[in-house]
Amino acid sequence: MDTPELANLNQIELDGPLDQPERGVMARDLATGSILVVPREVVRAMLRLRHGGGPAADQGEAQSGSDRASIASLLHSVQYLRQSQRAGAATFNPLFIRLSLFSVAPWQRYLTGMAGLLVGPVYLWLMAVLLLAAVWLGIQSDWAIIGAFQGIFSPEALLTFGIAAPLLKIFHELGHVLAATRFGTRVAQAGVLFIALFPIPFVDCSDADVSANRLQRVVISLAGLFTDLLLGVVIFIAWHFTTGDFLRSLLGNLFVYLTLNSVLFNANPLVKLDGYFALIDLVRYRNLSQDGGRAFKGFQIWLGTFGRRGTTPAGLRDVAILAYAALSFVYRIYIIGFIAYSLLPRYMGVGAVMVVWGLVAMFLSPLARSPAGPSGAGNPDGKALWGVRLGLLVVLGLSLVLVRVPVRQDIDVTIDAAGHYAVTVPETGRLGGLVGYGPVAEGTILAELDFRVLREQLAERQAEQAIALQALDAERDGEPLRAATARQRLGSLQNQVDRLETRLQGEALTAGARGVFVPLTDRQPGAQLVTGAAIGALYPDQGSSVVSGRFPERFVHYYREGVRSAELRVDGRYYQLDANSLVLQERVSIDEQSGQRLYILQVRAPLSAADMFSLTGHVRLEFRSESLWQRLLFHATGLLQNLQDARLSELERQLGAP
């Protein structure tokens, strides 16, 4: 019968070159499926214990004690992983939900042919050809697709991301599966990870740790990125051969999503995604995250005990590991904050509940589970950690009160086409002809119109004028009073004729200045247009221009107190603006996403309208300075107001629905 120690060891399976443990051996915990790296000393101790039934007598008491210490260290690590998994599963977190659906392994044999074809030279040759085609098309179009990044936060782009992301992620995960299949690695499970209720498919390729070599693991880790790159290049090429506005906008948004998702998230080694797993194999440091976490915790203890306990970096390598852990921690906090900030005002209050619940599950619950010492007293390391946390809270509290920062607001601005540069129809009539897009000289006829109603009115007045003239001739030698009335009638008709003829001159709309004319695409010859209808916009190529953007109502009181500085960034250049060139118009609109009220801010830009009309600029306004506490309170109040506005908007939509 096995001893308890051997019984626990029987739940650990070694995999790797056991005859050469210095090359690295992996261990799998059969109880949980966890995989960890085993040091060579522990491997040798386990082999001696398993094959010898215990430490050999001739090894000496020192060797026996060393073996037992090594094995105890391994068992402690396995036990720690088991407890961490149980503790992590104990608290349900609505912001991060992992749902396993099925095992991929039984289906991998059907993918062997596809994996052998795509994971290899064929993919490299295909990508080389597609990249050459993409570069040629990009040069020919002056990289016009880059304009799709300017509308990244538009409702259309966000809707495209929301719908397409889970579908594109399926192809991403298929890339991992094909690479794993190509190298004979079993894919354990596939499922869905819900991040703030947003579904993200995933596959579990952890078996690669024990069944694939280092370079194969790098390929498996990056296979999803390679798939995203292939899809991105195909979409890039397809965008250049698409003419419809809707389809071209859709492809542009998909290209933006694949680019940002690959560069900012999957390739980012600060989170345990594809980039991290490729990095740890490239640098041959498989325990980077775990060692970084321990180093970060030890450094906190060292700070909390003023150097009496804990650990500090012993060399450049340890400094790099600690720096990685700190950057990873800050990045995760940033991502969580971004999700919380975006989710709070959504779903009529449900978003706020989810954020609070998620924060409690991720932060307060782990803090409450501070480890206890053997005697039941508080763990000194736990007290040190609490000392660091309390110290940070004190520093944070003082910073919130004492540190002052200027209030800033960034606004996206575009040319104020509707307000300043629109070419409108002066009278109701029919469109005869319209000049095309391009530069025009002053006096160029932009549109020819047919004011049929005015012409009919002119003909009627001219007929009445002829009758009045005949009446005047008949009364010249007659009664003076009738002659005066006839002359007055004739003068009134002449004024009406003159006004109608002046109005009819608008049948030929001309350019009031030299510039670029952009016609509306839906204005076709023969269309009936009412008074004030726009046919396009004329952008002068001289002087300054007027741009406008949406200004949040909650910043209005800062604006009225005074703008300290204003800066316009457009096309990679910066321009300082005069505060007197800013005009805030109380034309209120409602943001459909957050429900907040928005004003219109007009800005006079130093560029001509012809240079500015195809660009999107960013105006940064700086107001008075406030303490960090006031800024946090301002943002919290704004979130609550957005929540209320969003609820009212949702109720209005429900009441207005049939």
mmCIF file of N, CA and C in Angstrom, residues 104-223:
data_model
loop_
_atom_site.group_PDB
_atom_site.id
_atom_site.type_symbol
_atom_site.label_atom_id
_atom_site.label_comp_id
_atom_site.label_asym_id
_atom_site.label_seq_id
_atom_site.Cartn_x
_atom_site.Cartn_y
_atom_site.Cartn_z
ATOM 1 N N VAL A 104 -12.256 19.089 -28.383
ATOM 2 C CA VAL A 104 -11.898 19.182 -29.798
ATOM 3 C C VAL A 104 -11.145 17.946 -30.260
ATOM 4 N N ALA A 105 -10.509 17.225 -29.340
ATOM 5 C CA ALA A 105 -9.627 16.119 -29.702
ATOM 6 C C ALA A 105 -10.275 15.097 -30.637
ATOM 7 N N PRO A 106 -11.528 14.644 -30.415
ATOM 8 C CA PRO A 106 -12.101 13.645 -31.328
ATOM 9 C C PRO A 106 -12.244 14.138 -32.764
ATOM 10 N N TRP A 107 -12.249 15.442 -32.978
ATOM 11 C CA TRP A 107 -12.445 15.984 -34.320
ATOM 12 C C TRP A 107 -11.138 16.317 -35.009
ATOM 13 N N GLN A 108 -10.008 16.227 -34.307
ATOM 14 C CA GLN A 108 -8.746 16.657 -34.897
ATOM 15 C C GLN A 108 -8.306 15.767 -36.054
ATOM 16 N N ARG A 109 -8.687 14.504 -36.021
ATOM 17 C CA ARG A 109 -8.249 13.624 -37.114
ATOM 18 C C ARG A 109 -8.845 14.044 -38.457
ATOM 19 N N TYR A 110 -9.993 14.733 -38.422
ATOM 20 C CA TYR A 110 -10.593 15.201 -39.668
ATOM 21 C C TYR A 110 -9.907 16.459 -40.201
ATOM 22 N N LEU A 111 -9.093 17.079 -39.365
ATOM 23 C CA LEU A 111 -8.419 18.314 -39.766
ATOM 24 C C LEU A 111 -6.963 18.087 -40.145
ATOM 25 N N THR A 112 -6.517 16.831 -40.162
ATOM 26 C CA THR A 112 -5.108 16.545 -40.413
ATOM 27 C C THR A 112 -4.672 17.032 -41.782
ATOM 28 N N GLY A 113 -5.479 16.782 -42.808
ATOM 29 C CA GLY A 113 -5.116 17.201 -44.160
ATOM 30 C C GLY A 113 -5.016 18.712 -44.290
ATOM 31 N N MET A 114 -5.994 19.422 -43.745
ATOM 32 C CA MET A 114 -5.967 20.883 -43.806
ATOM 33 C C MET A 114 -4.785 21.439 -43.023
ATOM 34 N N ALA A 115 -4.499 20.827 -41.864
ATOM 35 C CA ALA A 115 -3.377 21.302 -41.055
ATOM 36 C C ALA A 115 -2.058 21.098 -41.776
ATOM 37 N N GLY A 116 -1.883 19.929 -42.428
ATOM 38 C CA GLY A 116 -0.653 19.682 -43.160
ATOM 39 C C GLY A 116 -0.466 20.620 -44.334
ATOM 40 N N LEU A 117 -1.574 21.094 -44.929
ATOM 41 C CA LEU A 117 -1.483 21.991 -46.082
ATOM 42 C C LEU A 117 -1.198 23.428 -45.674
ATOM 43 N N LEU A 118 -1.877 23.906 -44.632
ATOM 44 C CA LEU A 118 -1.811 25.328 -44.296
ATOM 45 C C LEU A 118 -0.698 25.674 -43.319
ATOM 46 N N VAL A 119 -0.362 24.766 -42.420
ATOM 47 C CA VAL A 119 0.681 25.053 -41.430
ATOM 48 C C VAL A 119 2.019 24.620 -42.016
ATOM 49 N N GLY A 120 2.593 25.515 -42.781
ATOM 50 C CA GLY A 120 3.851 25.192 -43.434
ATOM 51 C C GLY A 120 4.170 26.163 -44.544
ATOM 52 N N PRO A 121 4.974 25.735 -45.523
ATOM 53 C CA PRO A 121 5.413 26.637 -46.598
ATOM 54 C C PRO A 121 4.270 27.208 -47.430
ATOM 55 N N VAL A 122 3.177 26.468 -47.578
ATOM 56 C CA VAL A 122 2.065 26.967 -48.387
ATOM 57 C C VAL A 122 1.536 28.278 -47.813
ATOM 58 N N TYR A 123 1.410 28.342 -46.494
ATOM 59 C CA TYR A 123 0.934 29.575 -45.861
ATOM 60 C C TYR A 123 1.907 30.721 -46.123
ATOM 61 N N LEU A 124 3.208 30.465 -46.010
ATOM 62 C CA LEU A 124 4.195 31.525 -46.210
ATOM 63 C C LEU A 124 4.156 32.061 -47.635
ATOM 64 N N TRP A 125 4.061 31.157 -48.635
ATOM 65 C CA TRP A 125 3.984 31.607 -50.028
ATOM 66 C C TRP A 125 2.690 32.376 -50.273
ATOM 67 N N LEU A 126 1.593 31.891 -49.721
ATOM 68 C CA LEU A 126 0.308 32.580 -49.900
ATOM 69 C C LEU A 126 0.353 33.976 -49.289
ATOM 70 N N MET A 127 0.900 34.093 -48.087
ATOM 71 C CA MET A 127 0.984 35.388 -47.437
ATOM 72 C C MET A 127 1.903 36.329 -48.205
ATOM 73 N N ALA A 128 2.998 35.799 -48.762
ATOM 74 C CA ALA A 128 3.912 36.650 -49.520
ATOM 75 C C ALA A 128 3.211 37.249 -50.739
ATOM 76 N N VAL A 129 2.452 36.429 -51.459
ATOM 77 C CA VAL A 129 1.737 36.923 -52.643
ATOM 78 C C VAL A 129 0.675 37.942 -52.237
ATOM 79 N N LEU A 130 -0.101 37.628 -51.197
ATOM 80 C CA LEU A 130 -1.161 38.545 -50.771
ATOM 81 C C LEU A 130 -0.592 39.861 -50.252
ATOM 82 N N LEU A 131 0.525 39.806 -49.516
ATOM 83 C CA LEU A 131 1.125 41.035 -49.007
ATOM 84 C C LEU A 131 1.639 41.917 -50.138
ATOM 85 N N LEU A 132 2.235 41.312 -51.165
ATOM 86 C CA LEU A 132 2.684 42.101 -52.314
ATOM 87 C C LEU A 132 1.496 42.777 -52.998
ATOM 88 N N ALA A 133 0.401 42.026 -53.171
ATOM 89 C CA ALA A 133 -0.793 42.619 -53.774
ATOM 90 C C ALA A 133 -1.355 43.733 -52.903
ATOM 91 N N ALA A 134 -1.361 43.520 -51.582
ATOM 92 C CA ALA A 134 -1.896 44.537 -50.670
ATOM 93 C C ALA A 134 -1.049 45.803 -50.700
ATOM 94 N N VAL A 135 0.270 45.665 -50.708
ATOM 95 C CA VAL A 135 1.139 46.846 -50.756
ATOM 96 C C VAL A 135 0.920 47.616 -52.053
ATOM 97 N N TRP A 136 0.808 46.909 -53.170
ATOM 98 C CA TRP A 136 0.579 47.580 -54.456
ATOM 99 C C TRP A 136 -0.742 48.332 -54.453
ATOM 100 N N LEU A 137 -1.808 47.699 -53.949
ATOM 101 C CA LEU A 137 -3.110 48.362 -53.881
ATOM 102 C C LEU A 137 -3.067 49.550 -52.922
ATOM 103 N N GLY A 138 -2.363 49.406 -51.795
ATOM 104 C CA GLY A 138 -2.266 50.510 -50.850
ATOM 105 C C GLY A 138 -1.575 51.722 -51.444
ATOM 106 N N ILE A 139 -0.504 51.481 -52.214
ATOM 107 C CA ILE A 139 0.201 52.593 -52.858
ATOM 108 C C ILE A 139 -0.684 53.251 -53.907
ATOM 109 N N GLN A 140 -1.410 52.444 -54.662
ATOM 110 C CA GLN A 140 -2.273 52.998 -55.702
ATOM 111 C C GLN A 140 -3.397 53.850 -55.122
ATOM 112 N N SER A 141 -3.914 53.464 -53.960
ATOM 113 C CA SER A 141 -5.033 54.195 -53.346
ATOM 114 C C SER A 141 -4.573 55.217 -52.317
ATOM 115 N N ASP A 142 -3.257 55.420 -52.223
ATOM 116 C CA ASP A 142 -2.700 56.330 -51.223
ATOM 117 C C ASP A 142 -3.142 55.925 -49.818
ATOM 118 N N TRP A 143 -3.276 54.610 -49.586
ATOM 119 C CA TRP A 143 -3.623 54.038 -48.290
ATOM 120 C C TRP A 143 -4.907 54.664 -47.731
ATOM 121 N N ALA A 144 -5.902 54.758 -48.596
ATOM 122 C CA ALA A 144 -7.166 55.401 -48.214
ATOM 123 C C ALA A 144 -7.899 54.639 -47.121
ATOM 124 N N ILE A 145 -7.631 53.350 -46.974
ATOM 125 C CA ILE A 145 -8.348 52.556 -45.970
ATOM 126 C C ILE A 145 -8.016 53.021 -44.555
ATOM 127 N N ILE A 146 -6.907 53.763 -44.386
ATOM 128 C CA ILE A 146 -6.545 54.261 -43.066
ATOM 129 C C ILE A 146 -7.644 55.169 -42.519
ATOM 130 N N GLY A 147 -8.422 55.781 -43.408
ATOM 131 C CA GLY A 147 -9.522 56.625 -42.954
ATOM 132 C C GLY A 147 -10.543 55.877 -42.127
ATOM 133 N N ALA A 148 -10.598 54.536 -42.254
ATOM 134 C CA ALA A 148 -11.555 53.759 -41.455
ATOM 135 C C ALA A 148 -11.245 53.843 -39.971
ATOM 136 N N PHE A 149 -9.983 54.106 -39.589
ATOM 137 C CA PHE A 149 -9.615 54.203 -38.177
ATOM 138 C C PHE A 149 -10.187 55.461 -37.533
ATOM 139 N N GLN A 150 -10.519 56.472 -38.337
ATOM 140 C CA GLN A 150 -11.054 57.704 -37.776
ATOM 141 C C GLN A 150 -12.455 57.507 -37.223
ATOM 142 N N GLY A 151 -13.190 56.527 -37.731
ATOM 143 C CA GLY A 151 -14.548 56.271 -37.247
ATOM 144 C C GLY A 151 -14.643 55.069 -36.336
ATOM 145 N N ILE A 152 -13.564 54.810 -35.566
ATOM 146 C CA ILE A 152 -13.512 53.595 -34.757
ATOM 147 C C ILE A 152 -14.590 53.565 -33.674
ATOM 148 N N PHE A 153 -15.016 54.746 -33.186
ATOM 149 C CA PHE A 153 -16.013 54.793 -32.130
ATOM 150 C C PHE A 153 -17.395 55.191 -32.652
ATOM 151 N N SER A 154 -17.575 55.138 -33.963
ATOM 152 C CA SER A 154 -18.890 55.428 -34.512
ATOM 153 C C SER A 154 -19.839 54.279 -34.197
ATOM 154 N N PRO A 155 -21.159 54.529 -34.136
ATOM 155 C CA PRO A 155 -22.112 53.443 -33.862
ATOM 156 C C PRO A 155 -22.000 52.298 -34.857
ATOM 157 N N GLU A 156 -21.750 52.630 -36.145
ATOM 158 C CA GLU A 156 -21.634 51.574 -37.149
ATOM 159 C C GLU A 156 -20.427 50.683 -36.873
ATOM 160 N N ALA A 157 -19.294 51.314 -36.495
ATOM 161 C CA ALA A 157 -18.090 50.531 -36.217
ATOM 162 C C ALA A 157 -18.277 49.654 -34.982
ATOM 163 N N LEU A 158 -18.850 50.213 -33.920
ATOM 164 C CA LEU A 158 -19.057 49.435 -32.697
ATOM 165 C C LEU A 158 -20.017 48.272 -32.941
ATOM 166 N N LEU A 159 -21.055 48.508 -33.741
ATOM 167 C CA LEU A 159 -21.986 47.426 -34.066
ATOM 168 C C LEU A 159 -21.281 46.339 -34.867
ATOM 169 N N THR A 160 -20.433 46.757 -35.815
ATOM 170 C CA THR A 160 -19.684 45.774 -36.602
ATOM 171 C C THR A 160 -18.763 44.958 -35.715
ATOM 172 N N PHE A 161 -18.056 45.625 -34.797
ATOM 173 C CA PHE A 161 -17.167 44.910 -33.883
ATOM 174 C C PHE A 161 -17.949 43.895 -33.049
ATOM 175 N N GLY A 162 -19.105 44.349 -32.532
ATOM 176 C CA GLY A 162 -19.885 43.476 -31.656
ATOM 177 C C GLY A 162 -20.387 42.231 -32.353
ATOM 178 N N ILE A 163 -20.775 42.367 -33.613
ATOM 179 C CA ILE A 163 -21.323 41.223 -34.347
ATOM 180 C C ILE A 163 -20.215 40.348 -34.921
ATOM 181 N N ALA A 164 -19.161 40.993 -35.465
ATOM 182 C CA ALA A 164 -18.148 40.243 -36.200
ATOM 183 C C ALA A 164 -17.090 39.626 -35.298
ATOM 184 N N ALA A 165 -16.840 40.227 -34.120
ATOM 185 C CA ALA A 165 -15.739 39.751 -33.278
ATOM 186 C C ALA A 165 -15.859 38.267 -32.922
ATOM 187 N N PRO A 166 -17.014 37.788 -32.418
ATOM 188 C CA PRO A 166 -17.087 36.354 -32.108
ATOM 189 C C PRO A 166 -16.899 35.466 -33.333
ATOM 190 N N LEU A 167 -17.391 35.919 -34.496
ATOM 191 C CA LEU A 167 -17.250 35.109 -35.706
ATOM 192 C C LEU A 167 -15.795 35.060 -36.157
ATOM 193 N N LEU A 168 -15.122 36.214 -36.161
ATOM 194 C CA LEU A 168 -13.715 36.228 -36.550
ATOM 195 C C LEU A 168 -12.859 35.462 -35.548
ATOM 196 N N LYS A 169 -13.265 35.493 -34.267
ATOM 197 C CA LYS A 169 -12.496 34.772 -33.242
ATOM 198 C C LYS A 169 -12.569 33.261 -33.459
ATOM 199 N N ILE A 170 -13.629 32.785 -34.084
ATOM 200 C CA ILE A 170 -13.709 31.356 -34.401
ATOM 201 C C ILE A 170 -12.585 30.973 -35.359
ATOM 202 N N PHE A 171 -12.354 31.800 -36.397
ATOM 203 C CA PHE A 171 -11.253 31.530 -37.325
ATOM 204 C C PHE A 171 -9.911 31.639 -36.598
ATOM 205 N N HIS A 172 -9.805 32.591 -35.676
ATOM 206 C CA HIS A 172 -8.584 32.744 -34.890
ATOM 207 C C HIS A 172 -8.282 31.458 -34.120
ATOM 208 N N GLU A 173 -9.286 30.935 -33.431
ATOM 209 C CA GLU A 173 -9.077 29.711 -32.649
ATOM 210 C C GLU A 173 -8.851 28.505 -33.547
ATOM 211 N N LEU A 174 -9.460 28.506 -34.740
ATOM 212 C CA LEU A 174 -9.208 27.420 -35.689
ATOM 213 C C LEU A 174 -7.740 27.385 -36.083
ATOM 214 N N GLY A 175 -7.109 28.560 -36.183
ATOM 215 C CA GLY A 175 -5.677 28.585 -36.466
ATOM 216 C C GLY A 175 -4.880 27.863 -35.398
ATOM 217 N N HIS A 176 -5.224 28.078 -34.114
ATOM 218 C CA HIS A 176 -4.542 27.341 -33.033
ATOM 219 C C HIS A 176 -4.769 25.832 -33.175
ATOM 220 N N VAL A 177 -6.003 25.443 -33.478
ATOM 221 C CA VAL A 177 -6.327 24.017 -33.586
ATOM 222 C C VAL A 177 -5.555 23.374 -34.731
ATOM 223 N N LEU A 178 -5.473 24.064 -35.890
ATOM 224 C CA LEU A 178 -4.750 23.498 -37.030
ATOM 225 C C LEU A 178 -3.269 23.346 -36.719
ATOM 226 N N ALA A 179 -2.674 24.345 -36.064
ATOM 227 C CA ALA A 179 -1.259 24.238 -35.711
ATOM 228 C C ALA A 179 -1.029 23.108 -34.709
ATOM 229 N N ALA A 180 -1.906 22.996 -33.711
ATOM 230 C CA ALA A 180 -1.773 21.909 -32.738
ATOM 231 C C ALA A 180 -1.919 20.551 -33.417
ATOM 232 N N THR A 181 -2.866 20.434 -34.327
ATOM 233 C CA THR A 181 -3.061 19.176 -35.050
ATOM 234 C C THR A 181 -1.835 18.845 -35.889
ATOM 235 N N ARG A 182 -1.260 19.861 -36.500
ATOM 236 C CA ARG A 182 -0.081 19.647 -37.361
ATOM 237 C C ARG A 182 1.076 19.058 -36.565
ATOM 238 N N PHE A 183 1.210 19.414 -35.285
ATOM 239 C CA PHE A 183 2.328 18.937 -34.475
ATOM 240 C C PHE A 183 1.916 17.819 -33.519
ATOM 241 N N GLY A 184 0.740 17.243 -33.727
ATOM 242 C CA GLY A 184 0.320 16.104 -32.922
ATOM 243 C C GLY A 184 -0.051 16.435 -31.503
ATOM 244 N N THR A 185 -0.487 17.658 -31.249
ATOM 245 C CA THR A 185 -0.884 18.077 -29.905
ATOM 246 C C THR A 185 -2.391 17.965 -29.748
ATOM 247 N N ARG A 186 -2.816 17.407 -28.661
ATOM 248 C CA ARG A 186 -4.236 17.243 -28.377
ATOM 249 C C ARG A 186 -4.834 18.557 -27.868
ATOM 250 N N VAL A 187 -5.958 18.976 -28.462
ATOM 251 C CA VAL A 187 -6.681 20.156 -28.009
ATOM 252 C C VAL A 187 -7.787 19.693 -27.072
ATOM 253 N N ALA A 188 -7.662 20.055 -25.811
ATOM 254 C CA ALA A 188 -8.549 19.491 -24.792
ATOM 255 C C ALA A 188 -9.989 19.966 -24.946
ATOM 256 N N GLN A 189 -10.209 21.268 -24.939
ATOM 257 C CA GLN A 189 -11.576 21.782 -24.894
ATOM 258 C C GLN A 189 -11.712 23.030 -25.746
ATOM 259 N N ALA A 190 -12.956 23.294 -26.112
ATOM 260 C CA ALA A 190 -13.331 24.556 -26.752
ATOM 261 C C ALA A 190 -14.537 25.098 -25.998
ATOM 262 N N GLY A 191 -14.623 26.415 -25.915
ATOM 263 C CA GLY A 191 -15.739 27.007 -25.187
ATOM 264 C C GLY A 191 -15.847 28.487 -25.477
ATOM 265 N N VAL A 192 -16.523 29.171 -24.586
ATOM 266 C CA VAL A 192 -16.784 30.593 -24.747
ATOM 267 C C VAL A 192 -16.417 31.293 -23.445
ATOM 268 N N LEU A 193 -15.658 32.381 -23.561
ATOM 269 C CA LEU A 193 -15.333 33.240 -22.435
ATOM 270 C C LEU A 193 -16.175 34.503 -22.556
ATOM 271 N N PHE A 194 -17.006 34.767 -21.540
ATOM 272 C CA PHE A 194 -17.861 35.953 -21.545
ATOM 273 C C PHE A 194 -17.160 37.058 -20.752
ATOM 274 N N ILE A 195 -16.758 38.110 -21.444
ATOM 275 C CA ILE A 195 -16.149 39.277 -20.823
ATOM 276 C C ILE A 195 -17.172 40.395 -20.869
ATOM 277 N N ALA A 196 -17.724 40.737 -19.695
ATOM 278 C CA ALA A 196 -18.803 41.735 -19.621
ATOM 279 C C ALA A 196 -19.948 41.332 -20.542
ATOM 280 N N LEU A 197 -20.297 40.037 -20.508
ATOM 281 C CA LEU A 197 -21.378 39.454 -21.307
ATOM 282 C C LEU A 197 -21.063 39.399 -22.793
ATOM 283 N N PHE A 198 -19.846 39.773 -23.197
ATOM 284 C CA PHE A 198 -19.470 39.712 -24.610
ATOM 285 C C PHE A 198 -18.816 38.360 -24.870
ATOM 286 N N PRO A 199 -19.321 37.565 -25.819
ATOM 287 C CA PRO A 199 -18.812 36.202 -26.026
ATOM 288 C C PRO A 199 -17.513 36.188 -26.821
ATOM 289 N N ILE A 200 -16.506 35.484 -26.294
ATOM 290 C CA ILE A 200 -15.215 35.311 -26.956
ATOM 291 C C ILE A 200 -14.901 33.813 -26.992
ATOM 292 N N PRO A 201 -14.896 33.172 -28.164
ATOM 293 C CA PRO A 201 -14.548 31.749 -28.227
ATOM 294 C C PRO A 201 -13.093 31.512 -27.810
ATOM 295 N N PHE A 202 -12.812 30.292 -27.289
ATOM 296 C CA PHE A 202 -11.443 29.934 -26.919
ATOM 297 C C PHE A 202 -11.256 28.438 -27.097
ATOM 298 N N VAL A 203 -9.990 28.011 -27.207
ATOM 299 C CA VAL A 203 -9.624 26.598 -27.204
ATOM 300 C C VAL A 203 -8.486 26.411 -26.208
ATOM 301 N N ASP A 204 -8.401 25.224 -25.639
ATOM 302 C CA ASP A 204 -7.392 24.902 -24.625
ATOM 303 C C ASP A 204 -6.300 24.055 -25.269
ATOM 304 N N CYS A 205 -5.142 24.655 -25.527
ATOM 305 C CA CYS A 205 -4.009 23.950 -26.126
ATOM 306 C C CYS A 205 -2.893 23.705 -25.112
ATOM 307 N N SER A 206 -3.259 23.597 -23.838
ATOM 308 C CA SER A 206 -2.236 23.451 -22.796
ATOM 309 C C SER A 206 -1.455 22.152 -22.918
ATOM 310 N N ASP A 207 -1.990 21.149 -23.626
ATOM 311 C CA ASP A 207 -1.242 19.904 -23.792
ATOM 312 C C ASP A 207 0.042 20.097 -24.581
ATOM 313 N N ALA A 208 0.162 21.227 -25.278
ATOM 314 C CA ALA A 208 1.397 21.501 -26.010
ATOM 315 C C ALA A 208 2.591 21.586 -25.070
ATOM 316 N N ASP A 209 2.352 21.899 -23.793
ATOM 317 C CA ASP A 209 3.446 21.998 -22.836
ATOM 318 C C ASP A 209 4.174 20.672 -22.654
ATOM 319 N N VAL A 210 3.477 19.560 -22.883
ATOM 320 C CA VAL A 210 4.097 18.255 -22.656
ATOM 321 C C VAL A 210 4.218 17.430 -23.926
ATOM 322 N N SER A 211 3.688 17.923 -25.052
ATOM 323 C CA SER A 211 3.709 17.116 -26.272
ATOM 324 C C SER A 211 4.372 17.813 -27.448
ATOM 325 N N ALA A 212 4.801 19.067 -27.302
ATOM 326 C CA ALA A 212 5.423 19.800 -28.403
ATOM 327 C C ALA A 212 6.718 20.425 -27.921
ATOM 328 N N ASN A 213 7.662 20.593 -28.847
ATOM 329 C CA ASN A 213 8.899 21.245 -28.466
ATOM 330 C C ASN A 213 8.720 22.760 -28.431
ATOM 331 N N ARG A 214 9.802 23.468 -28.112
ATOM 332 C CA ARG A 214 9.697 24.903 -27.877
ATOM 333 C C ARG A 214 9.229 25.658 -29.115
ATOM 334 N N LEU A 215 9.848 25.413 -30.258
ATOM 335 C CA LEU A 215 9.478 26.140 -31.469
ATOM 336 C C LEU A 215 8.067 25.786 -31.924
ATOM 337 N N GLN A 216 7.680 24.538 -31.735
ATOM 338 C CA GLN A 216 6.310 24.150 -32.080
ATOM 339 C C GLN A 216 5.294 24.877 -31.206
ATOM 340 N N ARG A 217 5.623 25.046 -29.915
ATOM 341 C CA ARG A 217 4.715 25.777 -29.030
ATOM 342 C C ARG A 217 4.601 27.243 -29.455
ATOM 343 N N VAL A 218 5.713 27.830 -29.919
ATOM 344 C CA VAL A 218 5.655 29.216 -30.399
ATOM 345 C C VAL A 218 4.711 29.320 -31.593
ATOM 346 N N VAL A 219 4.809 28.375 -32.525
ATOM 347 C CA VAL A 219 3.938 28.394 -33.701
ATOM 348 C C VAL A 219 2.483 28.219 -33.292
ATOM 349 N N ILE A 220 2.223 27.298 -32.362
ATOM 350 C CA ILE A 220 0.843 27.081 -31.905
ATOM 351 C C ILE A 220 0.306 28.348 -31.238
ATOM 352 N N SER A 221 1.130 29.005 -30.439
ATOM 353 C CA SER A 221 0.683 30.217 -29.755
ATOM 354 C C SER A 221 0.378 31.341 -30.737
ATOM 355 N N LEU A 222 1.188 31.463 -31.792
ATOM 356 C CA LEU A 222 1.017 32.563 -32.744
ATOM 357 C C LEU A 222 0.123 32.212 -33.921
ATOM 358 N N ALA A 223 -0.377 30.978 -33.973
ATOM 359 C CA ALA A 223 -1.180 30.568 -35.124
ATOM 360 C C ALA A 223 -2.449 31.411 -35.263
#
